[in-house]
PDB file of C-alpha atoms in Angstrom:
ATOM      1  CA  UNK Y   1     280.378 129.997-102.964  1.00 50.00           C
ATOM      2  CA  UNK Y   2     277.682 127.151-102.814  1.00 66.00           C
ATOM      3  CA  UNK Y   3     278.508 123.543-102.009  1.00 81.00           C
ATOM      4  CA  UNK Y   4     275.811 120.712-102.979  1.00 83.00           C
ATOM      5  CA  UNK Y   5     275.260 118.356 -99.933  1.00 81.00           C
ATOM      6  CA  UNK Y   6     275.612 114.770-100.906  1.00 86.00           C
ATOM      7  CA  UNK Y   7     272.051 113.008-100.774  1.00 87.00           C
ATOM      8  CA  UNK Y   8     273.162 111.263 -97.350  1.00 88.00           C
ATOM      9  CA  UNK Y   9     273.633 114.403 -95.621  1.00 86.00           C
ATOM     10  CA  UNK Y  10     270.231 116.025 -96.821  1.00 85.00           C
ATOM     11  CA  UNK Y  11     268.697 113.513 -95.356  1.00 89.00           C
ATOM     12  CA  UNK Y  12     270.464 113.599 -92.078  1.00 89.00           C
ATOM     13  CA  UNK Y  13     269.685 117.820 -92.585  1.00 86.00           C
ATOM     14  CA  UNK Y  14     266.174 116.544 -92.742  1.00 86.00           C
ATOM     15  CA  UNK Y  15     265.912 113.525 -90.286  1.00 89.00           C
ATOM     16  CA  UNK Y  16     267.471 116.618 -87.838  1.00 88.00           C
ATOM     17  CA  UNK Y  17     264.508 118.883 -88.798  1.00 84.00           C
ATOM     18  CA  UNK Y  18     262.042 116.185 -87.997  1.00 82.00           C
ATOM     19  CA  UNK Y  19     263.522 115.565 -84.638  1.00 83.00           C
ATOM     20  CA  UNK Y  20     263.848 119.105 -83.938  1.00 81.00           C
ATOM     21  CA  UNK Y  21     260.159 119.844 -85.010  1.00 76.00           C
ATOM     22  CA  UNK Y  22     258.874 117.012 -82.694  1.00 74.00           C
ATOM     23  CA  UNK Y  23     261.036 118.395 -79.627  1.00 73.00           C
ATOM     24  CA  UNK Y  24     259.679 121.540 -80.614  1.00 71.00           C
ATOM     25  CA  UNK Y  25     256.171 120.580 -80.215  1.00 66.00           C
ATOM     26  CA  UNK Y  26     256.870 118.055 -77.058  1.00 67.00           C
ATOM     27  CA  UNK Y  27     258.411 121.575 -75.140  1.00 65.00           C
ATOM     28  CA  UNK Y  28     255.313 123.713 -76.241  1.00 65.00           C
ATOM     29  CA  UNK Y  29     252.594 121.040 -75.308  1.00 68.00           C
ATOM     30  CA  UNK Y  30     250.828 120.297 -71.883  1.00 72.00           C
ATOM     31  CA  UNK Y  31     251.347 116.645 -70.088  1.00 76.00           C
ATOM     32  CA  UNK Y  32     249.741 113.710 -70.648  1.00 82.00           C
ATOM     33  CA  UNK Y  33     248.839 113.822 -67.126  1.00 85.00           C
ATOM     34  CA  UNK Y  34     247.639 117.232 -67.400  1.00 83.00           C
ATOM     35  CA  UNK Y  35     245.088 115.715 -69.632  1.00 87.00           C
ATOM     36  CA  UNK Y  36     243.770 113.345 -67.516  1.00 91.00           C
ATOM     37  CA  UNK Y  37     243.323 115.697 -64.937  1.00 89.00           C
ATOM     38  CA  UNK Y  38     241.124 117.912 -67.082  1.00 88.00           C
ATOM     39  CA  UNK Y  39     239.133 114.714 -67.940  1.00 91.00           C
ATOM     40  CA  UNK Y  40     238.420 114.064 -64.449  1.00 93.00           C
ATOM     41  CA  UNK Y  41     237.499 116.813 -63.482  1.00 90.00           C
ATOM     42  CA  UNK Y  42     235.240 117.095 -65.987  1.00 90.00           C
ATOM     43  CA  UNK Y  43     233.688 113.383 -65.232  1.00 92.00           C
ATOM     44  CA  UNK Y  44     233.808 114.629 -61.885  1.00 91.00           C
ATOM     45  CA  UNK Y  45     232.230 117.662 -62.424  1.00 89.00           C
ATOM     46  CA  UNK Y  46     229.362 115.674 -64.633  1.00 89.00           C
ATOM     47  CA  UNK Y  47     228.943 113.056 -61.759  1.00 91.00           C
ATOM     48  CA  UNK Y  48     228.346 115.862 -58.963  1.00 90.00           C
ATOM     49  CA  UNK Y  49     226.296 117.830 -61.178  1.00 88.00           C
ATOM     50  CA  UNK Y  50     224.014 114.609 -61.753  1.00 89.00           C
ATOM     51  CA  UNK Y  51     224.097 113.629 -58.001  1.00 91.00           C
ATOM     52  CA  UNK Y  52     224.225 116.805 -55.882  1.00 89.00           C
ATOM     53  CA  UNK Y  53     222.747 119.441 -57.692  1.00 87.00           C
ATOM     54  CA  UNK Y  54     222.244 121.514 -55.063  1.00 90.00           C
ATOM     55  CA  UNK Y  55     226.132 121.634 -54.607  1.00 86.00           C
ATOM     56  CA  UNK Y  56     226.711 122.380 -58.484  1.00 84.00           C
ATOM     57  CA  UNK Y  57     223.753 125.213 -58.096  1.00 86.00           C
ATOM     58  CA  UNK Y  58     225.795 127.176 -54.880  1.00 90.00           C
ATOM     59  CA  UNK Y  59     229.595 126.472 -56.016  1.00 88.00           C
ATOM     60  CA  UNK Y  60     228.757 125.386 -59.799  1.00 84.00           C
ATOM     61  CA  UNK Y  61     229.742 128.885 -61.447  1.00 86.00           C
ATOM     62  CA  UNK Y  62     232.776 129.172 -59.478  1.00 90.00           C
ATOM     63  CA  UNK Y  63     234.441 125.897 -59.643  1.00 86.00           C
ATOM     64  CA  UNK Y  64     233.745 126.369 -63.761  1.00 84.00           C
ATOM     65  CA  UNK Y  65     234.949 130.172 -63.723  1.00 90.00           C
ATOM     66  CA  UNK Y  66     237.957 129.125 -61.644  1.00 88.00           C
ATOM     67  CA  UNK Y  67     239.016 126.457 -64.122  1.00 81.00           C
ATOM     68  CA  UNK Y  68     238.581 128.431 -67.411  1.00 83.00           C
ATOM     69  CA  UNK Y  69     240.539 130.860 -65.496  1.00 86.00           C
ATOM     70  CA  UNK Y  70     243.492 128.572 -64.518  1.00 80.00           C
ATOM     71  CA  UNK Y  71     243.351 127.108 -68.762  1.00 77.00           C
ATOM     72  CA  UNK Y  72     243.356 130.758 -69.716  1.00 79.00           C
ATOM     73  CA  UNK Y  73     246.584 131.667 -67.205  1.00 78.00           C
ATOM     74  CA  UNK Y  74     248.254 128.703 -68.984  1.00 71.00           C
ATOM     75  CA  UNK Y  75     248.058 130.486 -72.327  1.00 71.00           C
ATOM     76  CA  UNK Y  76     249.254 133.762 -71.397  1.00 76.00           C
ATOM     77  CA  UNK Y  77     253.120 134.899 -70.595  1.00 75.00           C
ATOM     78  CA  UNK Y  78     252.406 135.895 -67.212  1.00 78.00           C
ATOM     79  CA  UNK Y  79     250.451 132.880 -66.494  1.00 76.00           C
ATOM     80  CA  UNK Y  80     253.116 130.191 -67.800  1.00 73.00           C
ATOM     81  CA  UNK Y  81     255.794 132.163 -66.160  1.00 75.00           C
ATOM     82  CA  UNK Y  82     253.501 131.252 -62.658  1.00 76.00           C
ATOM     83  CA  UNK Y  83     252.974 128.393 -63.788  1.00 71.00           C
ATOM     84  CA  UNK Y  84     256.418 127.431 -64.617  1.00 72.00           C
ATOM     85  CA  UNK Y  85     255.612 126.640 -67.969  1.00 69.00           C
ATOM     86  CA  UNK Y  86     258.052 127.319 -71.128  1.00 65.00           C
ATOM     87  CA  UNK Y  87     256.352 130.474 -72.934  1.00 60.00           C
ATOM     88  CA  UNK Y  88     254.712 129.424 -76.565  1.00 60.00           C
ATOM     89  CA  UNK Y  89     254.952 131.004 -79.927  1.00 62.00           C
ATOM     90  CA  UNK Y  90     251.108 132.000 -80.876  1.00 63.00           C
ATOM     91  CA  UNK Y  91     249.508 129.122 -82.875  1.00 65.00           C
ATOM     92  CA  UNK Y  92     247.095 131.058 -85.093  1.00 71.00           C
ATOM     93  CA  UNK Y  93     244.475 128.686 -85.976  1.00 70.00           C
ATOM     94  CA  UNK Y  94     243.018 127.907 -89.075  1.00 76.00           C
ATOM     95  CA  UNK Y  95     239.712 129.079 -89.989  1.00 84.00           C
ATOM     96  CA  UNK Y  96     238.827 125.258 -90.943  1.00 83.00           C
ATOM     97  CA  UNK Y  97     240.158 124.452 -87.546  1.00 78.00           C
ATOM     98  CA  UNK Y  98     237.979 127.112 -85.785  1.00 82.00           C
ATOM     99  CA  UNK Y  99     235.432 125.462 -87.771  1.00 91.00           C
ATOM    100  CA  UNK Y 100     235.534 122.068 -87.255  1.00 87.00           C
ATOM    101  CA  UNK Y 101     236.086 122.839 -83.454  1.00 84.00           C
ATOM    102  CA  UNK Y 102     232.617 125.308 -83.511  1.00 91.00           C
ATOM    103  CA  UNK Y 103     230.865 122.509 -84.689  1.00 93.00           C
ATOM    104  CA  UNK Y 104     232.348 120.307 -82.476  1.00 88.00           C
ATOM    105  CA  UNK Y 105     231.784 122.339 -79.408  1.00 87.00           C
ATOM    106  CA  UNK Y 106     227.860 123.195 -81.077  1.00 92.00           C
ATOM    107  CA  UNK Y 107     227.194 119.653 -81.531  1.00 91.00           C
ATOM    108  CA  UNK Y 108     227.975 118.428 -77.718  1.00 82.00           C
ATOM    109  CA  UNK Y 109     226.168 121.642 -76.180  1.00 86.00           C
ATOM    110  CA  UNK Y 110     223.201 120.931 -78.919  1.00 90.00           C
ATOM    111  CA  UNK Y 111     223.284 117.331 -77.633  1.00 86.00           C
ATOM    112  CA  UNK Y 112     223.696 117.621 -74.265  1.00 79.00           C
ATOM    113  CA  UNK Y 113     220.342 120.547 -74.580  1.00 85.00           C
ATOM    114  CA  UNK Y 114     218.186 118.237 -76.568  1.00 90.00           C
ATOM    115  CA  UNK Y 115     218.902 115.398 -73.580  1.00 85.00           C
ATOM    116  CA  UNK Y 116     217.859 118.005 -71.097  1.00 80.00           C
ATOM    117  CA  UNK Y 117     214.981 118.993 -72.693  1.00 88.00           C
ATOM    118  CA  UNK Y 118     214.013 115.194 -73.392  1.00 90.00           C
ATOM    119  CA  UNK Y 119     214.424 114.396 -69.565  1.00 86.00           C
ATOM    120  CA  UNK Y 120     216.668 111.966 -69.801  1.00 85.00           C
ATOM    121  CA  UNK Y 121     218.001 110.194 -67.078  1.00 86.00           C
ATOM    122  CA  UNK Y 122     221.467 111.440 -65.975  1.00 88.00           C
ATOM    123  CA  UNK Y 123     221.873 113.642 -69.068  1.00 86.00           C
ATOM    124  CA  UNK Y 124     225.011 115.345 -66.960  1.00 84.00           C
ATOM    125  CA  UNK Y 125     226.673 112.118 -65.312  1.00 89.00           C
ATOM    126  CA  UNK Y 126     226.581 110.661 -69.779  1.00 88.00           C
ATOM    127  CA  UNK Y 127     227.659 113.820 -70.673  1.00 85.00           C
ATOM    128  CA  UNK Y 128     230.427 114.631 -67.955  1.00 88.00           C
ATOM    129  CA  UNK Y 129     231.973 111.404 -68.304  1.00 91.00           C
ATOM    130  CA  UNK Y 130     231.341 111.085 -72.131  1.00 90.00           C
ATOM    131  CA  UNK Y 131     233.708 114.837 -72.528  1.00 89.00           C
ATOM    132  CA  UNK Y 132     235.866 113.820 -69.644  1.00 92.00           C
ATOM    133  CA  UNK Y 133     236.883 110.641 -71.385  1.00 93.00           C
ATOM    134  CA  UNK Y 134     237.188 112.342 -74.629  1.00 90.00           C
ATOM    135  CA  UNK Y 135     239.644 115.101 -73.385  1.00 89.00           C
ATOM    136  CA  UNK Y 136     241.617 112.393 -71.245  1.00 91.00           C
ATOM    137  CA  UNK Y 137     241.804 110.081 -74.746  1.00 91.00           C
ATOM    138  CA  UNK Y 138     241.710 112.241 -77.285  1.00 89.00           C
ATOM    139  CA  UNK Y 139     243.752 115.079 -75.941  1.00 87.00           C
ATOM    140  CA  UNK Y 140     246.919 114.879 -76.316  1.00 85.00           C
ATOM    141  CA  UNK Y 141     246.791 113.523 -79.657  1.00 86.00           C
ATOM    142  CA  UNK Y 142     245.255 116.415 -81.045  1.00 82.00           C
ATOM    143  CA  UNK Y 143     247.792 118.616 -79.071  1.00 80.00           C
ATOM    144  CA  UNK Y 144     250.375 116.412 -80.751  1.00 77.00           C
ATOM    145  CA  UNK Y 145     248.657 116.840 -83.822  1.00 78.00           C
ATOM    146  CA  UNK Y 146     247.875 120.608 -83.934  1.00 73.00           C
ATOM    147  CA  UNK Y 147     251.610 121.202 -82.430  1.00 71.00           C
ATOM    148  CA  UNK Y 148     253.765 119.278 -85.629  1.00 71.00           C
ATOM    149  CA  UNK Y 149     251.701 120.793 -87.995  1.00 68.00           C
ATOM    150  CA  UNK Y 150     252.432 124.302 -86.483  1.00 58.00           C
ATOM    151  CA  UNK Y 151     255.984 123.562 -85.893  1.00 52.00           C
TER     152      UNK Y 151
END
């Protein structure tokens, strides 16, 4: 036995789906400020690199092994668990998205080589704070962005 919904309540079915979708992706997704941390401490990380490389050469590797490790822990069940983070379905990424983000990632490391081997002036203070203000900014829209779209 099948019973048409009027046209007023398929759109409140999918004004609800909409809302649900967003909450959806607003559970799953990291804080603002959790953003602006990362962006920070990448700045940071860029200034002290450009000012005190002697520091960066004896604790450089670890401070960068210790974050990655921290971001990974985040993505992983026993990690968000410690982390008291809700535990994520797997977003499997598009191979356009994997793309676009290997380009991306080439295109700031390609950049940030070619300014090294130019000798310019504070190549790691630019870049630091140039990817430090781009995760801060640009973060969590794309996490907003990648999250709906997955939802």
């Amino acid at each position: 036995m099948s019973i048409t919904p009027t046209p007023e309540e398929a759109r409140e079915a999918l004004r609800d789906v909409d809302r649900r979708r967003g909450q959806t992706a607003a559970a799953a997704g990291r804080s603002r400020w959790t953003w602006l941390a990362a962006g920070v401490l990448v700045a940071a990380y860029g200034v002290l690199a450009d000012r005190y490389p002697d520091f960066v050469r004896t604790y450089g590797t670890s401070i960068v092994i210790l974050l990655l490790l921290l971001s990974m822990a985040g993505n992983t069940r026993w990690g968000a668990a410690l982390l008291r983070r809700p535990v994520r379905s797997r977003i499997t990424p598009s191979p356009a998205a994997l793309l676009w983000s290997a380009l991306a990632l080439a295109l700031l490391i390609g950049g940030t080589a070619l300014a090294t081997a130019l000798d310019v002036a504070h190549v790691w203070l630019w870049s630091g704070l140039f990817i430090g203000v781009l995760l801060a900014a640009a973060g969590p829209w794309w996490q907003r962005r990648v999250l709906t779209r997955v939802a």
